[in-house]
Amino acid sequence: MHNSNCTCWNCPAIDLKGKVDFRACGQSTTEFGKKKDETSEVYIMAECKRRPELGLFDPMSITFEDCPQWQKTPYGYLLKDMRVMILGIDGYLGWTLALWLGSLGCRVSGVDNYNRRKWVKERGSHTVIPISSMTERLHSAKEVLGIEIDFREIDILNEKERLKEFIDEVKPEAIVHYAECPSAPFSMIDVDHAIEVQKNNVLGTLGLLFIMRDVVPETSLLKLGTMGEYGTPLTGRPIFEGMFPADAVLHWDGREWSLGGELTPRDPVSFYHVSKVQDTFNVYEACKYWWLRSYDIMQGVIFGVHTDQVSADPRLRTRLDIDEWFGTIINRFVAQAIVGIPLTLYGRGNQIRGFIALRDAMECMTRLIACPPEPGQYAVVNQISGVYSLRQLAYLVAQIGRKYFDLDVQVQRVENPRVEADEHPFEALYEKLPKNYGFTPKVNIAKEIYRMFELLSKPQIRERIEEKKHLIIPKTWWSGVKREVKRLELLDLKEEVKEDEERYKIYQR
Ligand code: USQ
């Protein structure tokens, strides 16, 4: 198990006590450290909130494997009845994770202010997979899966006191923070939307950090970042996992400079992505100032509709958006194929991105929850399971739609409403999740696309896509212009296959 050798030093159920005020260690002149040896004068002791009978002990002396509170699951040792709070529990990821963790025995709580439902409505759209009200969702989770979720409707930005009270009441051992606006186009509509996204995301997160400092400093925070923070460096340099590795050096001005451990450069591609960059710095600083522990999860573009739990009953389904603001590319492509809109490649369509399926993202989150960072540790992972060019994906979706669903799927290039390189190298590293956390992707992209076709072709869902298909062609330009993009070219799919094979060879690492 990837976390067998973690110790109480990592465990959120621990109260760390010692001769040093370790939260002020940055300012302290006293030597700070974990217990070094029996004679060491300055070290930290632990007290277990779950096993107070142990008294004070050395936090490095008990491993997760030894501790009866940590129990084996397919995703590593997990704290028995672990209390996990999900902020943004009503969203695409939040609801899926709630059911996933609940089925592993976690005690799940969550908050949401239904912003996502409101924003999609503002576009005049709806989730094409129907979802229930939260009351109905909670009821069905209990009835179908036996999962009880403690939910409060709270706006984390504007109701900080209520959030603080709820966190204090639940005392979560991990907090998953999904409560942000996830849409790049939404942040580029106009000044009001840009401000709304940055305020909601940046200040909401900042408020949360202060609450965690005051109420649950030992809880691990899993904060959703994005691969889009890094952009697509035209130099082709590696996209490291948040920070430069220890041996990275810069040669400049005749000298060698160590970059090890520094945050890597960011080059975000929208005001939404900028909000994530700001979050990175705020979380990084909070870990440093207050010894909070956090994972910043640089997730790639997500796709898919399945986990065992959300597929268990129509009332448990998670949302799926396909409009120009909130739909992500693969989800949109499948919907477009079903209602006969040629798949929309923006610009040349040679943009390359990292992707991950919904189910695999849930597994990664679980593996990280099971392996909390050390006090003060700001850790980063690149959460993707494969790298594809957009053309490759368009081709794949078209091929599956044609071959198995008898659809005449076309692919078109349209004007790119965004400002982004559409021809660039992309050397993303995503080694930590497999190497350090035991993750191997389980979802085959072609199979998941096939399953999406199956679900989205159902008459009721197909009808819901038809109803909103006028919202698929984008008209939100980064320049501020508001007009539908024009078609540049309808692609010859046979030519695409040849080109695609070339590109595939180049970028498969
Ligand atoms: N694109 C098309 N055609 C479409 C839609 C998108 O060519 O019909 C292109 C975009 O120009 C972009 C790429 O596909 O180059 C991805 O666009 P997207 O809308 O699927 O995803 P993006 O805006 O990048 O944002 C999504 C999520 C966001 C998350 C991000 C991860 O909405 O929350 O942070 O994926 S990443 O892209 O790795 O930054």
XYZ file of C-alpha atoms and ligand atoms in Angstrom:
548
model
C 0.000 0.000 0.000
C 1.326 3.409 -0.921
C 0.725 4.834 2.558
C 1.711 1.866 4.790
C 4.752 3.671 6.122
C 3.125 7.016 6.782
C 3.049 7.731 10.493
C 1.062 9.780 12.988
C 3.163 12.688 11.769
C 0.878 12.657 8.695
C -2.328 11.692 10.503
C -5.046 14.358 10.829
C -6.350 12.674 13.991
C -3.270 13.806 15.839
C -2.678 16.752 18.126
C 0.960 17.679 17.932
C 2.448 18.916 21.164
C 5.994 19.652 22.134
C 8.477 21.976 23.638
C 8.444 24.244 20.626
C 5.622 26.378 19.327
C 6.047 24.813 15.935
C 3.473 27.056 14.270
C 5.810 29.964 14.806
C 8.914 28.093 13.773
C 9.638 30.496 10.937
C 10.204 33.227 13.506
C 11.669 31.032 16.223
C 15.352 31.008 16.980
C 14.965 27.679 18.756
C 15.894 24.643 16.750
C 12.776 22.924 15.475
C 12.270 19.354 14.506
C 10.643 16.008 14.841
C 12.069 13.759 17.509
C 15.647 13.066 16.485
C 16.838 10.734 19.203
C 16.230 10.035 22.883
C 18.592 12.766 24.009
C 17.200 15.423 21.731
C 15.955 18.392 23.740
C 13.616 19.826 21.173
C 11.077 17.571 19.615
C 7.406 17.179 19.031
C 5.133 14.732 20.795
C 1.740 13.570 19.667
C -1.609 12.914 21.255
C -4.214 10.914 19.354
C -7.734 12.329 19.280
C -9.076 8.892 18.392
C -6.975 6.941 20.897
C -6.426 9.259 23.890
C -5.486 6.213 26.008
C -2.068 6.242 24.323
C -1.095 9.461 26.091
C 1.826 11.410 24.680
C 4.040 9.581 22.215
C 6.556 10.038 19.420
C 4.554 10.757 16.246
C 7.020 8.788 14.106
C 6.591 5.600 16.134
C 3.261 4.327 14.771
C 2.647 3.683 11.076
C -0.706 3.565 9.292
C -0.112 -0.145 8.865
C 0.256 -0.555 12.646
C -2.629 1.660 13.685
C -6.043 -0.029 14.024
C -7.734 3.257 13.077
C -6.298 3.001 9.551
C -7.938 0.230 7.573
C -7.090 -1.356 4.236
C -9.086 -0.304 1.179
C -8.269 -0.846 -2.510
C -6.819 2.688 -2.490
C -4.517 2.482 0.507
C -5.114 2.571 4.247
C -7.994 4.902 5.085
C -9.019 6.220 8.493
C -12.001 4.286 9.824
C -15.177 6.378 9.290
C -12.937 9.177 8.079
C -14.695 12.520 8.197
C -14.379 14.191 4.802
C -16.025 17.498 3.990
C -16.593 18.393 0.340
C -17.001 22.047 -0.540
C -18.948 22.249 -3.783
C -20.678 18.907 -3.162
C -23.474 19.573 -5.683
C -21.127 19.806 -8.696
C -19.950 17.359 -11.369
C -16.978 16.252 -9.249
C -18.301 16.986 -5.765
C -21.389 14.816 -5.980
C -19.473 11.959 -7.606
C -16.810 12.060 -4.908
C -19.388 12.190 -2.113
C -20.923 8.897 -3.250
C -17.545 7.344 -3.998
C -16.153 8.139 -0.531
C -19.428 7.265 1.174
C -19.277 3.818 -0.380
C -15.774 3.394 1.094
C -17.134 4.037 4.562
C -16.188 7.718 4.929
C -18.509 10.005 6.862
C -19.218 12.586 4.213
C -20.379 16.117 4.820
C -20.648 18.917 2.321
C -21.657 22.435 1.464
C -22.827 24.131 -1.696
C -24.591 27.352 -2.667
C -25.872 25.973 -6.013
C -23.826 28.499 -7.983
C -23.125 25.981 -10.736
C -26.831 25.402 -11.301
C -27.350 29.198 -11.419
C -24.455 29.881 -13.805
C -25.546 27.226 -16.287
C -29.068 28.618 -16.107
C -27.668 32.084 -16.795
C -26.392 30.716 -20.120
C -29.910 29.404 -20.738
C -28.634 25.842 -20.593
C -29.132 22.767 -18.441
C -27.256 19.626 -17.527
C -28.109 17.183 -20.295
C -28.125 14.313 -17.815
C -30.989 15.228 -15.508
C -30.032 15.586 -11.853
C -32.221 15.697 -8.781
C -32.594 18.450 -6.208
C -30.194 18.173 -3.271
C -32.994 16.965 -0.999
C -33.769 14.173 -3.440
C -30.072 13.399 -3.927
C -29.518 12.988 -0.194
C -32.597 10.823 0.113
C -31.566 8.581 -2.814
C -27.992 8.225 -1.575
C -29.400 6.871 1.683
C -32.002 4.680 0.031
C -29.902 3.194 -2.773
C -26.398 3.104 -1.319
C -26.980 3.490 2.415
C -24.874 6.652 2.461
C -25.831 9.440 4.836
C -24.494 12.851 3.876
C -24.509 15.820 6.233
C -25.290 18.760 3.925
C -25.606 22.507 4.547
C -26.418 25.170 1.997
C -23.587 27.629 2.603
C -21.863 30.203 0.422
C -18.217 29.856 1.431
C -17.384 33.396 0.328
C -20.251 35.305 1.911
C -21.110 33.093 4.871
C -17.745 32.542 6.504
C -19.147 32.378 10.028
C -21.610 29.642 9.090
C -18.873 27.719 7.305
C -16.633 28.047 10.337
C -19.380 26.771 12.651
C -20.059 23.804 10.383
C -16.366 22.907 10.124
C -16.024 23.262 13.882
C -19.038 21.011 14.416
C -17.931 18.277 11.970
C -14.172 18.555 12.562
C -13.391 17.044 9.148
C -10.152 15.097 8.823
C -9.877 16.074 5.155
C -11.463 18.966 3.286
C -11.864 18.699 -0.478
C -12.282 22.130 -2.017
C -14.196 22.043 -5.301
C -16.284 25.142 -4.559
C -14.974 27.300 -7.374
C -16.191 28.491 -10.739
C -14.481 26.108 -13.196
C -15.111 27.875 -16.491
C -12.516 29.739 -18.545
C -15.076 31.218 -20.996
C -17.343 32.363 -18.150
C -14.456 34.397 -16.725
C -13.912 36.070 -20.111
C -17.503 37.233 -20.773
C -17.016 40.746 -19.418
C -15.557 42.622 -16.486
C -18.354 41.622 -14.104
C -17.887 37.935 -14.792
C -14.097 38.185 -14.553
C -14.496 39.849 -11.154
C -17.112 37.364 -10.021
C -14.869 34.396 -10.857
C -11.789 35.831 -9.219
C -13.705 36.979 -6.140
C -15.522 33.688 -5.741
C -12.453 31.547 -6.273
C -9.607 33.538 -4.756
C -11.378 35.112 -1.795
C -13.474 32.028 -1.069
C -10.287 29.992 -0.770
C -8.506 32.637 1.265
C -11.380 32.716 3.764
C -11.264 28.933 4.018
C -7.549 29.000 4.809
C -8.129 31.347 7.757
C -10.956 29.125 9.035
C -8.701 26.076 8.805
C -5.949 27.892 10.687
C -8.337 28.693 13.514
C -10.430 25.540 13.703
C -8.787 22.497 12.067
C -5.101 23.206 11.388
C -4.230 19.503 11.291
C -6.809 18.663 8.615
C -5.483 18.081 5.125
C -6.792 20.338 2.401
C -7.228 18.940 -1.094
C -7.562 21.971 -3.270
C -8.450 21.659 -6.940
C -5.991 23.534 -9.135
C -5.626 23.074 -12.884
C -3.039 22.036 -15.450
C -3.976 25.277 -17.182
C -2.004 27.196 -14.561
C 1.167 26.218 -16.377
C -0.002 27.039 -19.882
C 1.905 25.521 -22.775
C 5.524 26.769 -22.653
C 6.740 27.217 -26.214
C 10.284 26.333 -25.177
C 9.030 22.775 -24.705
C 10.529 22.652 -21.221
C 9.037 20.013 -18.948
C 5.865 20.906 -17.083
C 6.894 19.750 -13.631
C 4.453 18.915 -10.873
C 4.102 22.387 -9.359
C 7.652 22.745 -8.156
C 11.061 22.222 -9.646
C 12.651 18.922 -8.648
C 15.546 19.113 -6.202
C 18.215 18.764 -8.909
C 16.852 21.414 -11.324
C 19.401 24.097 -12.170
C 19.389 27.237 -14.227
C 22.471 28.182 -16.209
C 22.608 31.929 -16.517
C 25.212 34.654 -16.596
C 28.037 32.136 -16.455
C 26.776 30.614 -13.245
C 24.645 27.697 -12.120
C 21.612 28.473 -9.949
C 19.582 25.883 -8.085
C 15.830 25.975 -8.704
C 15.042 22.922 -6.565
C 11.817 23.251 -4.552
C 10.718 26.565 -6.102
C 7.270 26.967 -7.584
C 7.503 26.592 -11.363
C 6.496 29.476 -13.659
C 2.801 29.892 -14.425
C 1.320 31.078 -17.696
C -2.464 30.873 -17.273
C -4.757 31.018 -20.273
C -7.847 32.861 -18.943
C -8.907 34.952 -15.938
C -10.351 31.745 -14.499
C -6.946 30.068 -14.742
C -5.384 33.178 -13.191
C -7.657 32.691 -10.176
C -6.172 29.227 -9.722
C -2.652 30.644 -9.873
C -3.534 33.140 -7.141
C -4.978 30.267 -5.094
C -1.707 28.406 -5.480
C 0.196 31.237 -3.860
C -2.367 31.701 -1.089
C -2.389 28.010 -0.189
C 1.404 27.809 -0.440
C 1.793 30.742 1.935
C -0.809 29.416 4.400
C 1.116 26.143 4.627
C 4.258 28.121 5.300
C 2.808 30.602 7.815
C 0.487 28.277 9.758
C 1.684 24.782 9.073
C -1.440 23.837 7.214
C -1.070 20.775 4.968
C -2.336 20.757 1.456
C -2.394 19.036 -1.882
C -2.765 21.354 -4.836
C -4.244 19.114 -7.491
C -3.417 20.215 -11.004
C -6.184 18.397 -12.779
C -6.363 18.168 -16.531
C -9.503 18.324 -18.619
C -12.016 15.907 -17.178
C -14.452 13.752 -19.100
C -16.919 10.948 -18.548
C -20.102 10.121 -16.743
C -19.475 6.884 -14.905
C -18.598 5.574 -11.510
C -20.282 2.574 -9.941
C -22.167 4.859 -7.575
C -23.532 7.511 -9.951
C -24.517 4.770 -12.396
C -26.404 2.853 -9.711
C -29.660 4.788 -10.081
C -30.875 7.629 -12.335
C -31.459 9.762 -9.230
C -27.782 9.500 -8.318
C -26.399 10.742 -11.632
C -23.958 13.623 -11.724
C -24.448 16.591 -14.022
C -23.061 16.878 -17.557
C -22.804 20.216 -19.319
C -22.265 20.741 -23.006
C -22.790 24.498 -23.484
C -19.907 26.750 -24.558
C -19.309 27.976 -20.986
C -19.409 24.865 -18.868
C -18.993 21.892 -21.206
C -15.498 20.431 -21.469
C -14.266 19.248 -24.813
C -14.828 15.468 -24.842
C -18.233 15.768 -23.188
C -19.181 18.391 -25.765
C -17.879 16.335 -28.691
C -20.001 13.319 -27.805
C -23.107 15.495 -27.483
C -22.317 17.223 -30.792
C -21.897 13.861 -32.529
C -25.299 12.728 -31.272
C -27.217 15.741 -32.558
C -25.319 16.052 -35.841
C -23.186 19.137 -35.190
C -19.698 18.683 -36.694
C -17.225 18.494 -33.800
C -15.820 21.961 -33.148
C -12.037 22.143 -33.162
C -10.998 25.652 -32.149
C -8.295 27.055 -34.439
C -5.932 24.463 -35.845
C -7.017 21.913 -33.292
C -3.441 20.891 -32.600
C -3.609 22.052 -28.998
C -2.418 19.364 -26.626
C -3.847 18.851 -23.172
C -3.739 16.359 -20.325
C -6.981 14.473 -19.675
C -8.442 12.291 -16.964
C -11.693 10.352 -16.681
C -14.152 11.091 -13.904
C -13.714 7.686 -12.309
C -9.935 7.869 -12.334
C -10.009 11.362 -10.837
C -12.060 9.953 -7.941
C -9.487 7.249 -7.331
C -6.647 9.783 -7.344
C -8.476 11.956 -4.818
C -9.012 8.961 -2.539
C -5.372 7.970 -2.704
C -4.361 11.507 -1.755
C -6.907 11.753 1.068
C -5.395 8.518 2.376
C -1.921 9.992 2.415
C -2.115 13.384 4.134
C 0.845 15.736 3.713
C 3.040 16.482 6.712
C 2.326 19.576 8.800
C 3.378 22.614 6.794
C 3.732 20.649 3.580
C 2.387 22.134 0.367
C 2.377 19.224 -2.085
C 1.404 19.254 -5.749
C 0.370 16.545 -8.193
C -0.427 16.736 -11.891
C -3.649 14.749 -12.049
C -3.889 13.489 -15.615
C -3.824 10.009 -17.062
C -3.019 10.707 -20.706
C -2.005 13.443 -23.126
C -3.831 13.982 -26.425
C -4.130 16.544 -29.152
C -7.651 17.844 -29.681
C -7.636 16.438 -33.211
C -6.860 12.997 -31.897
C -9.870 13.246 -29.649
C -12.166 14.575 -32.352
C -11.089 11.706 -34.524
C -11.610 9.174 -31.773
C -15.108 10.457 -30.980
C -15.986 10.523 -34.686
C -14.674 7.006 -35.193
C -16.651 5.562 -32.277
C -19.825 7.413 -33.275
C -19.551 6.210 -36.886
C -18.524 2.650 -36.195
C -20.736 1.705 -33.259
C -23.638 4.149 -33.301
C -24.192 4.576 -37.008
C -23.859 8.342 -36.809
C -22.520 10.452 -39.651
C -20.054 12.354 -37.463
C -18.149 15.228 -39.088
C -15.283 17.313 -37.731
C -14.875 21.018 -38.435
C -12.294 23.658 -37.652
C -13.830 26.885 -36.421
C -12.361 30.263 -35.528
C -10.729 30.078 -32.113
C -12.507 32.436 -29.726
C -9.674 31.984 -27.211
C -6.113 33.250 -27.138
C -3.956 30.144 -26.957
C -1.182 28.477 -28.919
C -2.709 25.935 -31.263
C 0.640 24.390 -32.214
C 3.035 23.751 -29.362
C 5.136 21.142 -27.571
C 3.750 19.664 -24.357
C 5.962 17.734 -21.979
C 3.780 17.314 -18.918
C 5.107 15.163 -16.121
C 2.558 13.106 -14.235
C 4.635 10.644 -12.342
C 3.814 11.293 -8.704
C 0.365 9.728 -8.662
C 1.602 6.430 -10.154
C 4.967 6.378 -8.375
C 4.127 7.703 -4.917
C 0.419 7.003 -4.559
C -0.002 3.690 -6.407
C -2.408 5.008 -9.041
C -2.813 3.301 -12.399
C -5.501 4.582 -14.748
C -8.418 2.163 -14.975
C -10.491 3.923 -17.613
C -9.773 3.331 -21.261
C -10.608 6.581 -23.032
C -12.231 4.897 -26.045
C -14.393 2.708 -23.818
C -15.543 5.644 -21.721
C -16.437 7.582 -24.876
C -18.392 4.536 -26.036
C -20.282 4.440 -22.727
C -20.980 8.154 -23.005
C -22.495 7.586 -26.433
C -24.669 4.853 -24.954
C -25.980 7.075 -22.190
C -26.304 10.302 -24.151
C -28.131 8.565 -27.002
C -31.008 7.598 -24.710
C -34.123 9.360 -25.980
C -34.663 11.562 -22.921
C -31.044 12.765 -22.854
C -30.803 13.138 -26.595
C -33.872 15.356 -26.422
C -32.272 17.491 -23.718
C -29.197 17.944 -25.951
C -31.441 18.871 -28.924
C -33.168 21.500 -26.762
C -29.875 23.269 -26.018
C -27.886 22.593 -29.171
C -28.011 26.280 -30.117
C -25.666 26.884 -27.145
C -22.895 24.657 -28.465
C -21.205 26.933 -31.026
C -19.233 29.431 -28.935
C -19.770 33.155 -29.089
C -17.739 34.258 -26.079
C -14.450 35.587 -27.403
C -11.434 36.416 -25.267
C -11.372 39.763 -27.122
C -14.788 40.669 -25.747
C -16.511 40.214 -29.104
C -19.860 38.435 -28.907
C -20.582 36.588 -32.108
C -20.717 32.985 -33.160
C -17.438 31.610 -34.456
C -17.386 30.825 -38.176
C -16.439 27.555 -39.772
C -12.942 27.517 -41.284
C -12.932 24.043 -42.754
C -14.757 20.724 -42.727
C -12.089 18.081 -42.262
C -11.549 15.046 -44.367
C -11.474 12.311 -41.758
C -9.297 10.023 -43.865
C -6.569 12.667 -43.975
C -6.992 13.098 -40.248
C -6.092 9.487 -39.570
C -2.731 9.830 -41.267
C -1.877 13.132 -39.575
C -3.070 11.839 -36.294
C -0.853 8.792 -36.368
C 2.179 11.030 -36.921
C 1.297 13.247 -34.007
C 0.534 10.298 -31.801
C 4.052 8.970 -32.346
C 5.578 12.302 -31.479
C 3.770 12.931 -28.233
C 3.491 9.491 -26.689
C 6.182 9.554 -24.036
N -11.857 23.334 -27.319
C -12.138 23.064 -28.653
N -13.442 22.858 -28.998
C -14.456 22.895 -28.095
C -14.160 23.171 -26.742
C -12.842 23.387 -26.386
O -11.255 23.000 -29.497
O -15.606 22.708 -28.496
C -10.439 23.513 -26.911
C -10.105 24.768 -26.137
O -9.780 25.821 -26.995
C -8.937 24.290 -25.296
C -9.231 22.814 -25.032
O -10.176 22.434 -26.024
O -7.755 24.353 -26.022
C -9.828 22.505 -23.683
O -10.979 23.293 -23.506
P -12.133 22.882 -22.457
O -13.238 23.872 -22.613
O -12.456 21.445 -22.562
O -11.378 23.031 -21.082
P -10.709 24.307 -20.395
O -11.335 25.581 -20.780
O -9.245 24.179 -20.582
O -11.108 24.065 -18.888
C -11.416 22.756 -18.374
C -12.245 22.933 -17.128
C -11.407 23.671 -16.100
C -10.099 22.941 -15.875
C -9.367 22.725 -17.185
C -8.168 21.846 -17.065
O -13.425 23.636 -17.414
O -12.131 23.780 -14.903
O -9.308 23.703 -15.026
O -10.249 22.054 -18.095
S -6.881 22.346 -18.144
O -7.445 22.546 -19.492
O -5.878 21.314 -18.154
O -6.413 23.601 -17.642
